[in-house]
Amino acid sequence: MALRNAVMAALLEGEASGYDLAKGFEASVANFWMATPQQLYRELERMEGDGLVSARVVQQERRPNKRLFSLTAAGREVLRAFLAEGPSKPLAIRDELMVKVQCVDLGDADDMEAVRAAVAERVERAGTKLARYGRMRERLLAGRTEDEYLATAERVGPYLTLQGGMALERANLQWGESALKRLAQRAEALGARPRPRPAGASPAA
C-alpha cells in the first residue's frame, strides 16, 4: 500500500489544504497509517501531477494564500481499484521497545529502570490516544447509539477504523500496565538477591 492511498482515503472527508490534511491525518488516519507533514505535502504534489487530486487557490487577507486539494474522478477510480485488490499484506511490526523488553534481563538495575520508564511512557501515550479517540467517537455518534449510527451514517469506514485504533491502544494499555507490574516485581526480587560473580572472579576477602 502506498501513502497516496491513505491520503486519498482522508480526502473522502472533503477538500482540504495540506495543513488541514496533516492535522486531520494526525487525528484520524494516524490510527492506521503514520506520515509526517512533509511526506504528505510531497505526496500531494506528486498526486496532483498524476491527476489524482486537483487544487484550487483560496485568497486570504493578511495570510498566505492556501491551496485546497480534492479527489478527482481519476483519484476515486484508483482508490476503488485499490479496494478490489487481492488480500492485504500481513501487518508488519517493528517495535524497538519490544526488543528492549526481550533482552531486559541482560542489563543492570539502571538498564531495567530505563526500560520500565519506556514502558510507562507507552502506557501514558496509549491512554492519551485512547481518550482522544473516545472524543472522536462521541463526535461521530453525535448522540446516536452505535447501531443507529452504523445503520444511518453516510460512511461507516471512519468509525470502523477508529474502533481498530481504540482496540490497539487498549491492548497497549493492558500490556503496558501488566509489564510494569512484572518488571517492578523482577527489580525487587533482583535487588534482594546477591548478584552472581563473573566467572573466574575470586571471593571477596
Short mmCIF file of C-alpha atoms in Angstrom, two decimals:
data_model
loop_
_atom_site.label_atom_id
_atom_site.label_comp_id
_atom_site.label_asym_id
_atom_site.label_seq_id
_atom_site.Cartn_x
_atom_site.Cartn_y
_atom_site.Cartn_z
CA MET A 1 0.00 0.00 0.00
CA ALA A 2 1.26 3.47 -0.89
CA LEU A 3 0.92 6.63 1.17
CA ARG A 4 -1.25 8.11 -1.58
CA ASN A 5 -3.98 5.57 -0.87
CA ALA A 6 -4.19 6.76 2.73
CA VAL A 7 -4.16 10.40 1.56
CA MET A 8 -7.00 9.74 -0.88
CA ALA A 9 -8.92 7.93 1.86
CA ALA A 10 -8.56 11.01 4.06
CA LEU A 11 -9.73 13.27 1.23
CA LEU A 12 -13.00 11.36 1.08
CA GLU A 13 -13.96 13.62 4.00
CA GLY A 14 -13.85 16.59 1.61
CA GLU A 15 -11.34 19.07 0.20
CA ALA A 16 -8.54 20.18 2.49
CA SER A 17 -5.36 22.18 2.47
CA GLY A 18 -2.08 20.42 3.06
CA TYR A 19 -2.01 21.87 6.58
CA ASP A 20 -5.59 20.82 7.37
CA LEU A 21 -4.97 17.40 5.87
CA ALA A 22 -1.88 16.93 8.05
CA LYS A 23 -3.92 17.83 11.15
CA GLY A 24 -6.74 15.54 10.11
CA PHE A 25 -4.26 12.79 9.32
CA GLU A 26 -2.89 13.01 12.82
CA ALA A 27 -6.37 12.98 14.34
CA SER A 28 -7.89 10.12 12.37
CA VAL A 29 -5.90 8.27 9.72
CA ALA A 30 -2.92 8.13 12.08
CA ASN A 31 -4.54 5.26 13.94
CA PHE A 32 -3.60 3.04 11.00
CA TRP A 33 -1.09 4.99 8.86
CA MET A 34 1.66 7.35 10.02
CA ALA A 35 3.19 10.13 7.92
CA THR A 36 4.94 13.42 8.61
CA PRO A 37 3.52 16.71 7.24
CA GLN A 38 6.50 16.94 4.89
CA GLN A 39 5.73 13.49 3.47
CA LEU A 40 2.10 14.50 2.97
CA TYR A 41 2.98 17.74 1.17
CA ARG A 42 5.37 15.96 -1.18
CA GLU A 43 2.84 13.22 -1.90
CA LEU A 44 0.10 15.78 -2.62
CA GLU A 45 2.33 17.44 -5.21
CA ARG A 46 3.03 14.09 -6.88
CA MET A 47 -0.64 13.15 -6.79
CA GLU A 48 -1.59 16.46 -8.41
CA GLY A 49 0.95 15.80 -11.14
CA ASP A 50 -0.59 12.36 -11.68
CA GLY A 51 -4.09 13.80 -11.88
CA LEU A 52 -5.33 12.06 -8.74
CA VAL A 53 -6.13 15.29 -6.90
CA SER A 54 -6.89 18.81 -8.04
CA ALA A 55 -6.11 22.02 -6.20
CA ARG A 56 -7.71 25.44 -6.08
CA VAL A 57 -6.17 28.57 -4.61
CA VAL A 58 -8.05 30.42 -1.89
CA GLN A 59 -7.14 34.07 -1.44
CA GLN A 60 -6.62 35.12 2.18
CA GLU A 61 -6.18 38.58 3.64
CA ARG A 62 -3.16 39.08 5.91
CA ARG A 63 -2.23 35.43 5.49
CA PRO A 64 -0.57 33.50 2.66
CA ASN A 65 -2.97 32.09 0.08
CA LYS A 66 -3.72 28.42 0.56
CA ARG A 67 -4.39 25.56 -1.82
CA LEU A 68 -7.32 23.25 -1.21
CA PHE A 69 -6.99 19.72 -2.55
CA SER A 70 -9.83 17.42 -3.57
CA LEU A 71 -10.07 13.99 -5.16
CA THR A 72 -10.52 13.85 -8.91
CA ALA A 73 -12.59 11.23 -10.71
CA ALA A 74 -9.31 9.52 -11.59
CA GLY A 75 -8.32 9.50 -7.92
CA ARG A 76 -11.61 7.91 -6.95
CA GLU A 77 -11.10 5.23 -9.60
CA VAL A 78 -7.61 4.46 -8.29
CA LEU A 79 -9.00 4.22 -4.75
CA ARG A 80 -11.83 1.98 -5.95
CA ALA A 81 -9.32 -0.27 -7.72
CA PHE A 82 -7.30 -0.44 -4.50
CA LEU A 83 -10.41 -1.78 -2.72
CA ALA A 84 -10.66 -4.60 -5.25
CA GLU A 85 -7.04 -5.73 -4.94
CA GLY A 86 -6.25 -9.16 -3.55
CA PRO A 87 -5.58 -9.97 0.10
CA SER A 88 -3.78 -7.24 2.04
CA LYS A 89 -0.26 -7.88 3.27
CA PRO A 90 0.06 -9.08 6.87
CA LEU A 91 0.72 -6.38 9.44
CA ALA A 92 4.48 -5.81 9.72
CA ILE A 93 5.59 -4.95 13.26
CA ARG A 94 8.98 -3.41 14.06
CA ASP A 95 8.79 -2.44 17.70
CA GLU A 96 12.02 -1.16 19.27
CA LEU A 97 10.55 -1.24 22.78
CA MET A 98 9.68 -4.93 22.48
CA VAL A 99 13.28 -5.70 21.54
CA LYS A 100 14.44 -3.89 24.70
CA VAL A 101 11.92 -5.80 26.81
CA GLN A 102 13.03 -9.06 25.19
CA CYS A 103 16.61 -8.56 26.43
CA VAL A 104 15.93 -6.60 29.64
CA ASP A 105 17.47 -9.36 31.79
CA LEU A 106 20.87 -8.67 30.26
CA GLY A 107 21.19 -5.26 31.90
CA ASP A 108 21.70 -3.97 35.41
CA ALA A 109 19.22 -2.16 37.66
CA ASP A 110 19.68 1.14 35.81
CA ASP A 111 19.03 -0.55 32.47
CA MET A 112 15.86 -2.17 33.80
CA GLU A 113 14.70 1.16 35.15
CA ALA A 114 15.23 2.73 31.71
CA VAL A 115 13.08 0.02 30.12
CA ARG A 116 10.42 0.48 32.77
CA ALA A 117 10.38 4.21 32.03
CA ALA A 118 9.95 3.49 28.32
CA VAL A 119 7.05 1.13 29.03
CA ALA A 120 5.47 3.75 31.32
CA GLU A 121 5.76 6.31 28.53
CA ARG A 122 3.95 3.96 26.16
CA VAL A 123 1.19 3.46 28.73
CA GLU A 124 0.77 7.21 29.10
CA ARG A 125 0.75 7.73 25.33
CA ALA A 126 -1.80 4.94 24.87
CA GLY A 127 -4.06 6.50 27.49
CA THR A 128 -3.82 9.90 25.81
CA LYS A 129 -4.61 8.49 22.38
CA LEU A 130 -7.46 6.39 23.73
CA ALA A 131 -9.01 9.47 25.31
CA ARG A 132 -8.67 11.39 22.03
CA TYR A 133 -10.19 8.54 20.06
CA GLY A 134 -13.04 8.41 22.58
CA ARG A 135 -13.79 12.09 21.92
CA MET A 136 -13.71 11.42 18.17
CA ARG A 137 -16.15 8.55 18.67
CA GLU A 138 -18.56 10.78 20.56
CA ARG A 139 -18.40 13.41 17.80
CA LEU A 140 -19.14 10.77 15.15
CA LEU A 141 -22.04 9.28 17.06
CA ALA A 142 -23.47 12.73 17.89
CA GLY A 143 -25.89 11.31 20.46
CA ARG A 144 -26.80 8.22 18.44
CA THR A 145 -26.24 4.67 19.57
CA GLU A 146 -23.60 2.71 17.68
CA ASP A 147 -26.29 0.63 15.95
CA GLU A 148 -28.18 3.79 14.93
CA TYR A 149 -25.02 5.36 13.56
CA LEU A 150 -23.96 2.30 11.57
CA ALA A 151 -27.46 1.94 10.14
CA THR A 152 -27.86 5.58 9.05
CA ALA A 153 -24.43 7.15 8.53
CA GLU A 154 -23.35 8.02 5.00
CA ARG A 155 -19.97 6.40 5.64
CA VAL A 156 -19.09 3.75 8.23
CA GLY A 157 -15.42 3.28 7.29
CA PRO A 158 -14.06 6.05 9.55
CA TYR A 159 -15.93 4.60 12.53
CA LEU A 160 -14.68 1.07 11.90
CA THR A 161 -11.06 2.20 11.56
CA LEU A 162 -11.48 4.27 14.73
CA GLN A 163 -12.64 1.12 16.52
CA GLY A 164 -9.47 -0.61 15.31
CA GLY A 165 -7.32 2.22 16.66
CA MET A 166 -9.10 2.12 20.01
CA ALA A 167 -8.66 -1.66 20.26
CA LEU A 168 -4.93 -1.28 19.59
CA GLU A 169 -4.49 1.37 22.28
CA ARG A 170 -6.50 -0.66 24.79
CA ALA A 171 -4.16 -3.58 24.09
CA ASN A 172 -1.12 -1.31 24.52
CA LEU A 173 -2.54 -0.06 27.81
CA GLN A 174 -3.31 -3.53 29.13
CA TRP A 175 0.06 -4.97 28.12
CA GLY A 176 1.98 -1.96 29.43
CA GLU A 177 0.34 -1.98 32.85
CA SER A 178 0.95 -5.73 33.19
CA ALA A 179 4.57 -5.39 32.03
CA LEU A 180 5.22 -2.56 34.52
CA LYS A 181 3.89 -4.71 37.34
CA ARG A 182 6.05 -7.70 36.37
CA LEU A 183 9.17 -5.59 35.84
CA ALA A 184 8.71 -3.98 39.25
CA GLN A 185 8.42 -7.43 40.84
CA ARG A 186 11.52 -8.55 38.96
CA ALA A 187 13.53 -5.50 40.02
CA GLU A 188 12.51 -6.05 43.66
CA ALA A 189 13.49 -9.70 43.52
CA LEU A 190 16.84 -8.94 41.93
CA GLY A 191 17.55 -6.25 44.49
CA ALA A 192 17.03 -8.75 47.29
CA ARG A 193 19.39 -11.37 45.95
CA PRO A 194 23.20 -11.14 45.56
CA ARG A 195 24.44 -10.67 42.04
CA PRO A 196 26.47 -13.64 40.71
CA ARG A 197 30.23 -13.17 40.44
CA PRO A 198 31.76 -13.17 36.97
CA ALA A 199 33.36 -16.47 36.03
CA GLY A 200 36.87 -16.75 37.44
CA ALA A 201 36.46 -13.97 39.99
CA SER A 202 37.88 -14.58 43.46
CA PRO A 203 35.59 -14.43 46.52
CA ALA A 204 35.80 -11.19 48.47
CA ALA A 205 38.15 -11.32 51.43
#
